Coordinates of C-alpha atoms in Angstrom, one line a residue:
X1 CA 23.1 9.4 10.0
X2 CA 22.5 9.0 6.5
X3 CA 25.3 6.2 5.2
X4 CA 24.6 2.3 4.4
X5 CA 26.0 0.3 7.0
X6 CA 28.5 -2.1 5.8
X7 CA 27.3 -5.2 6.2
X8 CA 30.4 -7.7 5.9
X9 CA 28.0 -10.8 4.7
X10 CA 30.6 -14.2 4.1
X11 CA 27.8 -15.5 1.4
X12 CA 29.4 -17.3 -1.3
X13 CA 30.4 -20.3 0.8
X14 CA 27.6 -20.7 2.3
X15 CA 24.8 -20.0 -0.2
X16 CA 23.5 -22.4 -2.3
X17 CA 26.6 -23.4 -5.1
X18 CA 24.6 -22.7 -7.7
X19 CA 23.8 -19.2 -7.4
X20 CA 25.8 -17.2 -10.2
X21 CA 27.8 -14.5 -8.2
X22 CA 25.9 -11.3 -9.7
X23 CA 23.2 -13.2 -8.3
X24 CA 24.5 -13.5 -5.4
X25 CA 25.6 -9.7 -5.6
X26 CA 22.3 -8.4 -5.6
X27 CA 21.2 -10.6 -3.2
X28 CA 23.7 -9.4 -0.7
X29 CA 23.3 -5.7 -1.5
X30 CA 19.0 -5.9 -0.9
X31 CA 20.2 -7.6 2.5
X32 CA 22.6 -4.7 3.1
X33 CA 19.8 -1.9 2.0
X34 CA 17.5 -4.1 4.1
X35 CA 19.3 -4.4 7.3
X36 CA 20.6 -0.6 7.4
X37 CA 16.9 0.6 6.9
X38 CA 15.6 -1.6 9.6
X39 CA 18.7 -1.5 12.1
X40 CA 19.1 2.9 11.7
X41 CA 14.8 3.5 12.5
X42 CA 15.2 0.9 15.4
X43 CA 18.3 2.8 16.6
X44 CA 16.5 6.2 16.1
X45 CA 13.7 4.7 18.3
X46 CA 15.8 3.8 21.3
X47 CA 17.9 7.3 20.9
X48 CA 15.1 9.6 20.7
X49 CA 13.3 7.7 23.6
X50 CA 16.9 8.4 25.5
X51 CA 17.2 11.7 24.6
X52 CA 14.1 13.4 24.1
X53 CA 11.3 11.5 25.8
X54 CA 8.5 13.2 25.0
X55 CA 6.4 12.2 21.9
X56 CA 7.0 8.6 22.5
X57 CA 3.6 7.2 21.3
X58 CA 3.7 9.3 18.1
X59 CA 7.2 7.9 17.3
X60 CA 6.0 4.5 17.5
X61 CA 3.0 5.2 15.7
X62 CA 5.5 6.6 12.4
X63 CA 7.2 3.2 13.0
X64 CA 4.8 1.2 12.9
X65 CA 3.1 2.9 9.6
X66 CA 6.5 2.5 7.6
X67 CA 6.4 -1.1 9.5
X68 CA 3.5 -2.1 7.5
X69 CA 4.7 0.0 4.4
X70 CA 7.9 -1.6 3.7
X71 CA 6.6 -5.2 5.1
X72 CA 9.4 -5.0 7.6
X73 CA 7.4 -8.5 9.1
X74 CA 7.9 -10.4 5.7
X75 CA 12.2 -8.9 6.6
X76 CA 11.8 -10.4 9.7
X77 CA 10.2 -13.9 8.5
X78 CA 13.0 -13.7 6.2
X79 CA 15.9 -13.4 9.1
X80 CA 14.6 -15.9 11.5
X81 CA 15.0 -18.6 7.8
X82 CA 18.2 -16.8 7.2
X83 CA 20.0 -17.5 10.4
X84 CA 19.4 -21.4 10.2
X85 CA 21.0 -21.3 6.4
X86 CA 23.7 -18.5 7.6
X87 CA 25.4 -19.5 10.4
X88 CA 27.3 -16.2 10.8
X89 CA 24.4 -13.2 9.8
X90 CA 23.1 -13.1 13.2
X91 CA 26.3 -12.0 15.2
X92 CA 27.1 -9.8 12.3
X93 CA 23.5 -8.1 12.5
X94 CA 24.3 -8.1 15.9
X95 CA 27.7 -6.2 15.4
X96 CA 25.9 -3.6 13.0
X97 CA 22.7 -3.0 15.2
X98 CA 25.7 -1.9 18.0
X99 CA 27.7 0.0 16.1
X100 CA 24.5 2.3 14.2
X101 CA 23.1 2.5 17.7
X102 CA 25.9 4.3 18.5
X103 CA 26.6 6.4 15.7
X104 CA 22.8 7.4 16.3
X105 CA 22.9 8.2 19.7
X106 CA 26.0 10.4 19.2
X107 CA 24.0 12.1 16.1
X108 CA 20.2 12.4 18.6
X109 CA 22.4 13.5 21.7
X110 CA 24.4 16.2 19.5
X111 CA 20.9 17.3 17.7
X112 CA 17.3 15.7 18.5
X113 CA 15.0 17.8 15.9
X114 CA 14.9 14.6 14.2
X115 CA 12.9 12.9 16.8
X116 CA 10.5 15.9 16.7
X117 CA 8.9 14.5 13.6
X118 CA 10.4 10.9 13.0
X119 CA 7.2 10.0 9.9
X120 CA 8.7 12.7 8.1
X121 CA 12.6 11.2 8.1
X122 CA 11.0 7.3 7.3
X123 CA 9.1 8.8 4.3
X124 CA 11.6 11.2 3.2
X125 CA 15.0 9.4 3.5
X126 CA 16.0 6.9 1.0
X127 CA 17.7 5.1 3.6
X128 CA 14.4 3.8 4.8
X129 CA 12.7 2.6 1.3
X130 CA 13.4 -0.5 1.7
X131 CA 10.4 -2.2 0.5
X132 CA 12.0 -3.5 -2.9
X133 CA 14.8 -4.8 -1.3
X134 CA 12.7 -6.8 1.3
X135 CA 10.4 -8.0 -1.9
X136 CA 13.2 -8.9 -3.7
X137 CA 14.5 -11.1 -0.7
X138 CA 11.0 -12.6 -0.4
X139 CA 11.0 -13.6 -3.9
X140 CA 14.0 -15.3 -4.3
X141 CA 15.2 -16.5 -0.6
X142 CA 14.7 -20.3 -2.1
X143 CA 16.7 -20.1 -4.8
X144 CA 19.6 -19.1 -1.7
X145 CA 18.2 -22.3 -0.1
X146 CA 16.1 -20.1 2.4
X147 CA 12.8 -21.2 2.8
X148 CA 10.7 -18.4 4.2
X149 CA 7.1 -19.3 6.0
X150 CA 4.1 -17.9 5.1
X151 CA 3.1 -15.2 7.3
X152 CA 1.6 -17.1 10.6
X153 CA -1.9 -17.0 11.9
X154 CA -3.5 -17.3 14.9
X155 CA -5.3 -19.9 15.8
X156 CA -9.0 -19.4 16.0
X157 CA -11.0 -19.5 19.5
X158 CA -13.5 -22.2 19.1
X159 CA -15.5 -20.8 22.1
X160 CA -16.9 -17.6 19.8
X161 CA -20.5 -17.5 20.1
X162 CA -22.3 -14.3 19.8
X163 CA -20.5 -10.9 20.8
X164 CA -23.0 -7.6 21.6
X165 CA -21.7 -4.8 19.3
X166 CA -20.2 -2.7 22.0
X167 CA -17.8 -5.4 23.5
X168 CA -16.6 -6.3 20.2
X169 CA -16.5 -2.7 19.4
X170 CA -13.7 -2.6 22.5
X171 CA -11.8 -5.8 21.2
X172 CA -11.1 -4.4 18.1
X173 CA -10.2 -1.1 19.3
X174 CA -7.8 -2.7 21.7
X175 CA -6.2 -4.8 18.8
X176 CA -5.7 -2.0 16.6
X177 CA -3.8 -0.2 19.1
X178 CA -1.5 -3.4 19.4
X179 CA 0.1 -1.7 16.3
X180 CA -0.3 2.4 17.2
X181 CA -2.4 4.8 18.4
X182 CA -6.0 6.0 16.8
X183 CA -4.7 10.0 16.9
X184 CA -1.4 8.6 15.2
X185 CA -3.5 6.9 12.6
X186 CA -5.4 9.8 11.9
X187 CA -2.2 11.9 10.1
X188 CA 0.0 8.2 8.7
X189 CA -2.5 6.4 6.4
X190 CA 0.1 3.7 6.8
X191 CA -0.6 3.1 10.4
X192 CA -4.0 3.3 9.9
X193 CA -3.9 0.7 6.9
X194 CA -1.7 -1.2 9.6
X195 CA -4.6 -1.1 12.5
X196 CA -7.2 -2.0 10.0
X197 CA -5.6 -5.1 8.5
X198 CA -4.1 -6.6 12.1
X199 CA -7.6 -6.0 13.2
X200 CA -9.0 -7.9 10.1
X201 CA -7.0 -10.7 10.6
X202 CA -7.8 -11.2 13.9
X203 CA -11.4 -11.6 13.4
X204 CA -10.8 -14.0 10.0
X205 CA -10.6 -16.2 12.9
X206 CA -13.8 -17.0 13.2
X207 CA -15.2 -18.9 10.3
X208 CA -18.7 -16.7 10.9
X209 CA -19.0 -13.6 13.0
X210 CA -22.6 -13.2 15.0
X211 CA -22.8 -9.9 16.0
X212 CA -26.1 -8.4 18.2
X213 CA -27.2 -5.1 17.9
X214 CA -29.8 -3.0 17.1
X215 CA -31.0 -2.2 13.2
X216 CA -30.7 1.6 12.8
X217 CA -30.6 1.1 8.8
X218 CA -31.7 -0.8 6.0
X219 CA -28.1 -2.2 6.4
X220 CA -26.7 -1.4 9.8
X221 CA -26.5 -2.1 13.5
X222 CA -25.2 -0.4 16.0
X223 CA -25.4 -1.6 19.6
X224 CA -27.5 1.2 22.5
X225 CA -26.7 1.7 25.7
X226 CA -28.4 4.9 27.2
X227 CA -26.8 8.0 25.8
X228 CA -24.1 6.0 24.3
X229 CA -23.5 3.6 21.6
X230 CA -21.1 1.3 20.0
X231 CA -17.9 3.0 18.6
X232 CA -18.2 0.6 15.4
X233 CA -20.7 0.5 12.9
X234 CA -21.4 -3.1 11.6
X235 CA -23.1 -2.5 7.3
X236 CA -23.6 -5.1 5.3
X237 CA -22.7 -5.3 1.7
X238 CA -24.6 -8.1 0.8
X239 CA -27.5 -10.6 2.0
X240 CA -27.7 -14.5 2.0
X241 CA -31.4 -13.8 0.2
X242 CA -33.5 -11.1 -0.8
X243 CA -35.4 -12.6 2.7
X244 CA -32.8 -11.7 4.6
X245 CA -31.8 -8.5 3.2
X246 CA -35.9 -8.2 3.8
X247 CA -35.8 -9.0 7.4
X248 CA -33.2 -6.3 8.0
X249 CA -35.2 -3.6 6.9
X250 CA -38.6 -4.9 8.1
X251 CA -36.8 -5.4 11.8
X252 CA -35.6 -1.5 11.7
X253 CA -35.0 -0.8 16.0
X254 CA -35.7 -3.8 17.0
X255 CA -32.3 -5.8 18.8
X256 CA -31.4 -8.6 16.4
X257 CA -28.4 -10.8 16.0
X258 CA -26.4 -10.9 12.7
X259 CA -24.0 -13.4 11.1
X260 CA -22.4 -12.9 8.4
X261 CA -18.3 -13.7 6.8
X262 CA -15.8 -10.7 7.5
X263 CA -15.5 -8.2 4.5
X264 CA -12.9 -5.5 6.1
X265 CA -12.4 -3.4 9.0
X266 CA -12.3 0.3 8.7
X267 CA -10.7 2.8 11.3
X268 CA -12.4 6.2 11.2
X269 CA -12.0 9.3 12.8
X270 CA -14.3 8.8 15.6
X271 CA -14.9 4.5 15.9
X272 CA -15.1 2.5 12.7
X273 CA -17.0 0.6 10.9
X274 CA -16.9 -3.6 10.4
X275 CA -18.7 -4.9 7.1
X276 CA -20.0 -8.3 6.5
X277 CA -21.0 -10.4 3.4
X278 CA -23.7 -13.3 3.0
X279 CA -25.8 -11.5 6.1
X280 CA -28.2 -13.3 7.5
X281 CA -31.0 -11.6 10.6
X282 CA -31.6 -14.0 13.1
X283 CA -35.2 -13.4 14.7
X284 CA -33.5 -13.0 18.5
X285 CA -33.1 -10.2 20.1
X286 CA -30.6 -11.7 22.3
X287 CA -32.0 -12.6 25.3
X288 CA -32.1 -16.5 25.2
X289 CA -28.2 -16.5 24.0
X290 CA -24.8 -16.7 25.6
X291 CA -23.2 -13.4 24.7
X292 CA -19.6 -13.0 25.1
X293 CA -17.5 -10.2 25.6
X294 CA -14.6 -8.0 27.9
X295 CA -15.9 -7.2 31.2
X296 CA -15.4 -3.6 30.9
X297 CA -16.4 -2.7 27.6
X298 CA -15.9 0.8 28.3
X299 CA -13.4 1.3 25.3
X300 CA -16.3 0.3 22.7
X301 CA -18.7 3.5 23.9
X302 CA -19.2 6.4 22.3
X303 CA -21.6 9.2 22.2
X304 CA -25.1 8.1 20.6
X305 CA -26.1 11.1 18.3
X306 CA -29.7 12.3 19.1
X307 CA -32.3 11.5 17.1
X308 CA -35.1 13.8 16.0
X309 CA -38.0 13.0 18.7
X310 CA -35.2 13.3 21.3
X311 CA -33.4 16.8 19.8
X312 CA -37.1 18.3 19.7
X313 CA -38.2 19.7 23.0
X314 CA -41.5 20.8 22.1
X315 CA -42.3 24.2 21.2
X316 CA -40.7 26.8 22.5
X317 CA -38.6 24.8 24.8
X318 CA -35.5 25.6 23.4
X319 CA -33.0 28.5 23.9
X320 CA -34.4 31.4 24.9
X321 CA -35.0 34.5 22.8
X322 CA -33.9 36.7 24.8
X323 CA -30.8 34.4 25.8
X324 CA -29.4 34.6 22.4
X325 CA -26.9 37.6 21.0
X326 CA -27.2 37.0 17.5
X327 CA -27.8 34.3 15.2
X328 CA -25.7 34.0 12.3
X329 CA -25.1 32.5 8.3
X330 CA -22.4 31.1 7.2
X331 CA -22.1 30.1 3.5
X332 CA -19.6 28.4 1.0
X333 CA -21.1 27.6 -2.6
X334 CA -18.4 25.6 -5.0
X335 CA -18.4 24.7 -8.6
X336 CA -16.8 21.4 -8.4
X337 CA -16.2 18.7 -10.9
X338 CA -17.1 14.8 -10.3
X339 CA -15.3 11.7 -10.9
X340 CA -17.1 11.4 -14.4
X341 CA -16.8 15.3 -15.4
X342 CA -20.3 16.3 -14.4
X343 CA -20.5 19.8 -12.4
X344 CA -22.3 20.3 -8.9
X345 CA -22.5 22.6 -6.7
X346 CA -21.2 21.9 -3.2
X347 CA -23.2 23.8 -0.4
X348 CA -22.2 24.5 2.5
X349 CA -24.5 26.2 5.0
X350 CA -23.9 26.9 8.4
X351 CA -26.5 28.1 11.1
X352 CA -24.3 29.7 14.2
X353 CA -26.6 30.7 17.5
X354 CA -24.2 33.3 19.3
X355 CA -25.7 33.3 23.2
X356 CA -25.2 36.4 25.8
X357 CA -23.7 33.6 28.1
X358 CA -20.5 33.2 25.9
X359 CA -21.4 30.1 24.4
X360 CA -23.0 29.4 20.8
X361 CA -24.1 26.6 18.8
X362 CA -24.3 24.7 15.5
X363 CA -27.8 24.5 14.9
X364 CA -28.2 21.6 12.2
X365 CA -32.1 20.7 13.1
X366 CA -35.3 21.7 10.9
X367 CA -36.9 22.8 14.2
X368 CA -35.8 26.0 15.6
X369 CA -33.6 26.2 17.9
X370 CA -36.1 27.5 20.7
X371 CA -37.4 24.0 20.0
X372 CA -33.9 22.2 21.1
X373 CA -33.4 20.2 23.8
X374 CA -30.7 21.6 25.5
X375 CA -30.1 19.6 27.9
X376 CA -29.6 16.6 26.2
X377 CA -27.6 19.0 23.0
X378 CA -24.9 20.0 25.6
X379 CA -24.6 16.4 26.7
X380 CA -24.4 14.5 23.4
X381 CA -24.3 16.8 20.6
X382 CA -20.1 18.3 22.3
X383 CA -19.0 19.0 18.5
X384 CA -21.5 21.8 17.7
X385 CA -20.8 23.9 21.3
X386 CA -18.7 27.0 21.4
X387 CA -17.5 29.8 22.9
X388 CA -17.5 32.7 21.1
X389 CA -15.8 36.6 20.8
X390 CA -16.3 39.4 19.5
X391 CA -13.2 41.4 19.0
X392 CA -13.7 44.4 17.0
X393 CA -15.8 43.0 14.7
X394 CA -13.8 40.0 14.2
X395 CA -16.0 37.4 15.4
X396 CA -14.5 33.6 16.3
X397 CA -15.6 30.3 17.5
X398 CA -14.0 27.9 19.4
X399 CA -15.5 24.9 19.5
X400 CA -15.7 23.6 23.0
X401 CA -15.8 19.7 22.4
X402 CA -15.8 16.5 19.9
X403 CA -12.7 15.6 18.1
X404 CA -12.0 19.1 16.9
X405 CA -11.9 20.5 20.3
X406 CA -10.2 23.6 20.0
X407 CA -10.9 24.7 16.5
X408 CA -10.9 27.8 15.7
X409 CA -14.0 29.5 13.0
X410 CA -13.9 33.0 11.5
X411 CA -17.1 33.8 11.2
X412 CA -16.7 37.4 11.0
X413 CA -18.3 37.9 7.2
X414 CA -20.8 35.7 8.0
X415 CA -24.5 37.3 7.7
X416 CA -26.7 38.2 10.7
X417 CA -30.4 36.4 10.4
X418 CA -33.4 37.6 12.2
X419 CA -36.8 36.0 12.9
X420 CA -40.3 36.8 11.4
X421 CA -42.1 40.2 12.5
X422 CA -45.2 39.5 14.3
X423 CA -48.0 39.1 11.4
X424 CA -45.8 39.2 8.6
X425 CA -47.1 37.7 5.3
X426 CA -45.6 36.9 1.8
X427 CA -46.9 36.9 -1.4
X428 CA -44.3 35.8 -3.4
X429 CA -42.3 32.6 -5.0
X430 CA -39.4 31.0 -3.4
X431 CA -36.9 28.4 -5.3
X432 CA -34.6 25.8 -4.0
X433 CA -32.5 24.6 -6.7
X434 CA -28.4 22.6 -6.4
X435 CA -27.2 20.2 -8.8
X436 CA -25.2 17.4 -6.9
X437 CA -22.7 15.1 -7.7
X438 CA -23.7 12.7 -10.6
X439 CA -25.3 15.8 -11.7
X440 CA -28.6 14.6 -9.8
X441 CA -31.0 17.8 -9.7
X442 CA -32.8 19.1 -6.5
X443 CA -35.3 22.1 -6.4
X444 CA -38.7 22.9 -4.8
X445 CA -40.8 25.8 -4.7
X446 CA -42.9 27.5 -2.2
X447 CA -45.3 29.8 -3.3
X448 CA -46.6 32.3 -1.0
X449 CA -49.7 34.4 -0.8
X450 CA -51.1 37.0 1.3
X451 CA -54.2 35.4 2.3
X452 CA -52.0 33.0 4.5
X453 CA -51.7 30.2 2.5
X454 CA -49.1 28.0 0.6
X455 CA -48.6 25.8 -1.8
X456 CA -45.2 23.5 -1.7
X457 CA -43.8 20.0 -2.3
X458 CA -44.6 17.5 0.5
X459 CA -41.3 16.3 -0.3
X460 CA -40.2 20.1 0.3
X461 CA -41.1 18.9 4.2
X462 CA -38.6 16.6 6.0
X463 CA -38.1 16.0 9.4
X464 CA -34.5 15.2 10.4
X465 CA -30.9 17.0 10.5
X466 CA -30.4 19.4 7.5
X467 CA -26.7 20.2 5.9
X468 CA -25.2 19.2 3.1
X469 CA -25.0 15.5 3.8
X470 CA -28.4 14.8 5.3
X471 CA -31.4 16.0 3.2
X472 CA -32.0 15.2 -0.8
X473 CA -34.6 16.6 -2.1
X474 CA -36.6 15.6 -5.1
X475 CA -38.6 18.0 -7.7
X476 CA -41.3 17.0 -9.2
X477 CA -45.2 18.5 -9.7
X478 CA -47.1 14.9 -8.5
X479 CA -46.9 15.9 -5.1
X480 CA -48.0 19.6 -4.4
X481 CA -49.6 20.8 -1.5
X482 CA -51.7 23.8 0.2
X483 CA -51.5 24.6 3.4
X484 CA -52.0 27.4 6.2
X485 CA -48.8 29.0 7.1
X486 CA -48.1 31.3 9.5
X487 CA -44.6 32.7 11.8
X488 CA -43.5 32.6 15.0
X489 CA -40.1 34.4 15.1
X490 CA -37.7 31.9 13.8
X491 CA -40.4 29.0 13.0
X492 CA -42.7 28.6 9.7
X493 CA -46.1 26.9 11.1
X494 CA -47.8 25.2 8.4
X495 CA -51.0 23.4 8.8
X496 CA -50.1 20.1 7.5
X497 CA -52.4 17.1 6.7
X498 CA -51.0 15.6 9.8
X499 CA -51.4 18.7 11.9
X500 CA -49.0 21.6 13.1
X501 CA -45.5 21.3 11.4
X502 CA -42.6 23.3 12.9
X503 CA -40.0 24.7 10.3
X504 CA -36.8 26.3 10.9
X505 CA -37.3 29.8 9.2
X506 CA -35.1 33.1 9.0
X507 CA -34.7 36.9 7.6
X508 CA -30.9 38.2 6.1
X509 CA -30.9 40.7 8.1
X510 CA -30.8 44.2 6.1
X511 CA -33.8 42.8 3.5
X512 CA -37.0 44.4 3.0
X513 CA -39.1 41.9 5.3
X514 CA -42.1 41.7 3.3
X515 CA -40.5 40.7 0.0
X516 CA -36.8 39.3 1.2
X517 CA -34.6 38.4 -2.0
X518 CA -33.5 35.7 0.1
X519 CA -35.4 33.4 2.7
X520 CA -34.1 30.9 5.2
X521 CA -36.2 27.4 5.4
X522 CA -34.9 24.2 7.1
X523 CA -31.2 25.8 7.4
X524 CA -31.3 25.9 3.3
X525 CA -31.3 29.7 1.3
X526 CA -34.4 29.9 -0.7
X527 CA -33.6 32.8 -3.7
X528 CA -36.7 34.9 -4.5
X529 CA -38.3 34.2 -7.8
X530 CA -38.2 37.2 -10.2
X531 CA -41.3 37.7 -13.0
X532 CA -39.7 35.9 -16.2

């Protein structure tokens, strides 16, 4: 159905008397564009559900993202002012809303593809852009002698005191599916705008929010429990004093309480994050206060990502050597521009550990993987476990869990790594070097000799994830080291000031091993350095 509905509005004699009639023209046709838009994606609703019941929740989600688009709540704030000033518009809504029902439900039972992907008709149809009319009807509803209220507010619950992370975590992912679902949000940035602001608004409740946790940043708190955590992630853009913003980072993993005045509410992928202003640490970890919250809280939990001391197993704890099939490279370099014109290179560098078993995995650690904790990688790390095949040479992955369950990755030209022979021993120089965004420069050295030692950056050394989003590395000659290095297959040993450190370290598989043009260190390609 494509056509306005004809919407046989009585106005003149019932508007204000001194409303010019062109003014009373167009206020009659943005009522007519209005009421057709609204009335026709209702009646599409109701047919589709009638006809073609499955995809339900994904219809609703692409209604209530053009919802919030349009500000088809401001329309209805509008009617309910309307009908008191119009006796008649109501039963002539009424009248239209039965005949397009109809006229739909003919059109859905003769053809239902449109129900198949309902986003795609609100966005595409002209029909259903109705947000100037409904502005335009907002804007001048008083000088019709319509007085529109603002929008209404809830009132606020006196009883808030303060809410552990998790729990309020679950309210607000409860809230936000008031309006439509998460997955739904995740392809309509309407909806998702939609979620975010309802869930906003119900927390401007409060006057204060006070919020327990535990510190896991400079700026952020995220609530523990066991192998899980809270969904949201609570950041604070600004402090009530440099004391405060002091306490925050001087309390790092301790439980504390924060209270600070709602900033905005973001809905991400996997949880969300909640930002505060005017922060303030209280020195409590909770324990001596009334907490309040759901009784199951369930909905607030996800997956708590390991950390380094609980990803390292020890040495040589990991996967076997002799349980892996192949361990492969995977790398994207781009020339990419900035926001302000400045050229970087984006790396992308992916470590894939191919198992005899059928499985393989994402190894993002600056241990080896014979290092990993498996155990607790399998449980909590879903989203870099595979299954792999092999079919002719055409190699793919499909990863077995996390949000991209499913997902398919060719990694058929990636390159095959291999570990250290027994004794081996450089004597050359390897480079590191990317320029980032903001054209920010990051390069170390690691200079080799035969007599088993090297000399490197101590900054060259970090202990944590590596990929492109985790490790920045800063040059520089004021901090250079020498050390004792030695292998052990896939692990660089070096004799650090602190003791033993234990580096991630591979071959390309098909170089000459004692002078490779190419090394492997902490996931990242080090490129030989050739006599100038």
């Amino acid at each position: 159905m494509t056509q306005r509905l004809a919407l046989a509005l009585a106005l003149c004699a019932v508007l204000a008397p001194s409303a010019l009639a062109d003014d009373i023209s167009d206020f009659t046709d943005a009522l007519g564009q209005a009421a057709t838009g609204a009335i026709v994606a209702r009646a599409y609703i109701e047919a589709c559900d009638k006809h073609a019941p499955d995809g339900q929740q994904g219809r609703r989600d692409a209604l209530a993202g053009w919802s919030h688009r349009v500000n088809l709540a401001g329309y209805e704030r509008f009617l309910d002012a309307a009908y008191a000033v119009i006796n008649t518009l109501e039963a002539e809504l009424e009248d239209n809303r039965a005949r397009a029902q109809a006229l739909v439900d003919a059109d859905v039972a003769e053809n239902a593809a449109v129900c198949s992907d309902l986003r795609a008709t609100l966005e595409g149809n002209a029909m259903f852009d109705i947000a100037p009319p409904i502005r335009y009807l907002l804007r001048n509803a008083e000088d019709f002698g319509v007085v529109v209220p603002e929008a209404p507010t809830a009132s606020a619950n006196q009883d808030e005191a303060v809410v552990p992370l998790i729990a309020l975590s679950a309210q607000l992912e409860d809230k936000m599916d008031e309006i439509g679902s998460k997955s739904g949000a995740q392809e309509d940035r309407n909806l998702r705008s939609a979620r975010e602001e309802h869930a906003e608004a119900w927390l401007k409740q409060r006057p204060t929010l006070a919020v327990l946790g535990r510190i896991v940043t400079d700026n952020g708190l995220r609530e523990w429990r066991g192998d899980q955590q809270s969904s949201f992630l609570l950041t604070c853009r600004s402090f009530a004093s440099d004391d405060q913003e002091s306490a925050m980072a001087r309390d790092l993993g301790e439980n504390r309480v924060v209270v600070g005045d709602i900033r905005w509410v973001r809905d991400l992928r996997q949880g969300g994050e909640l930002s505060l202003d005017d922060c303030r640490v209280l020195a409590d970890a909770g324990d001596s206060l009334a907490l309040l919250g759901p009784a199951d809280d369930s909905a607030g939990l996800m997956l708590r990502p390991l950390d380094y001391d609980e990803a390292f197993a020890g040495p040589g704890q990991g996967i076997a050597p002799d349980a892996v099939d192949r361990v492969l490279y995977d790398a994207d370099f781009t020339n990419r521009l900035d926001g302000f014109g400045n050229g970087y290179t984006q790396r992308d560098e992916d470590i894939y550990v191919l198992l005899r078993d059928g499985t393989a995995y994402r190894h993002k650690w600056n241990f080896a993987f014979t290092d990993l904790n498996l155990d607790l990688s399998r449980l909590r790390e879903p989203e870099r476990w595979f299954t792999w095949q092999d079919r002719r040479g055409e190699v793919t992955l499909i990863q077995s869990g996390g949000p991209d369950q499913g997902t398919e990755i060719d990694v058929s030209d990636a390159r095959r790594l291999t570990p250290a022979p027994k004794g081996l021993r450089l004597d050359e120089t390897y480079y590191y070097l990317n320029i980032g965004m903001g054209g920010g420069r990051s390069d170390r050295e690691y200079v080799f000799a035969a007599d088993g030692q090297v000399q490197y950056s101590r900054s060259g050394f970090v202990a944590g994830a590596f990929g492109t989003s985790y490790i920045i590395v800063v040059g520089g000659d004021e901090d250079i080291s020498t050390a004792a290095y030695d292998f052990d297959g896939f692990t660089l040993l070096v004799d650090g000031p602190e003791g033993q450190e234990r580096h991630f370290f591979a071959l390309i598989d098909g170089q000459e091993a004692g002078r490779p043009d190419e090394i492997l260190i902490n996931g990242q390609v080090h490129w030989l350095k050739q006599d100038e």
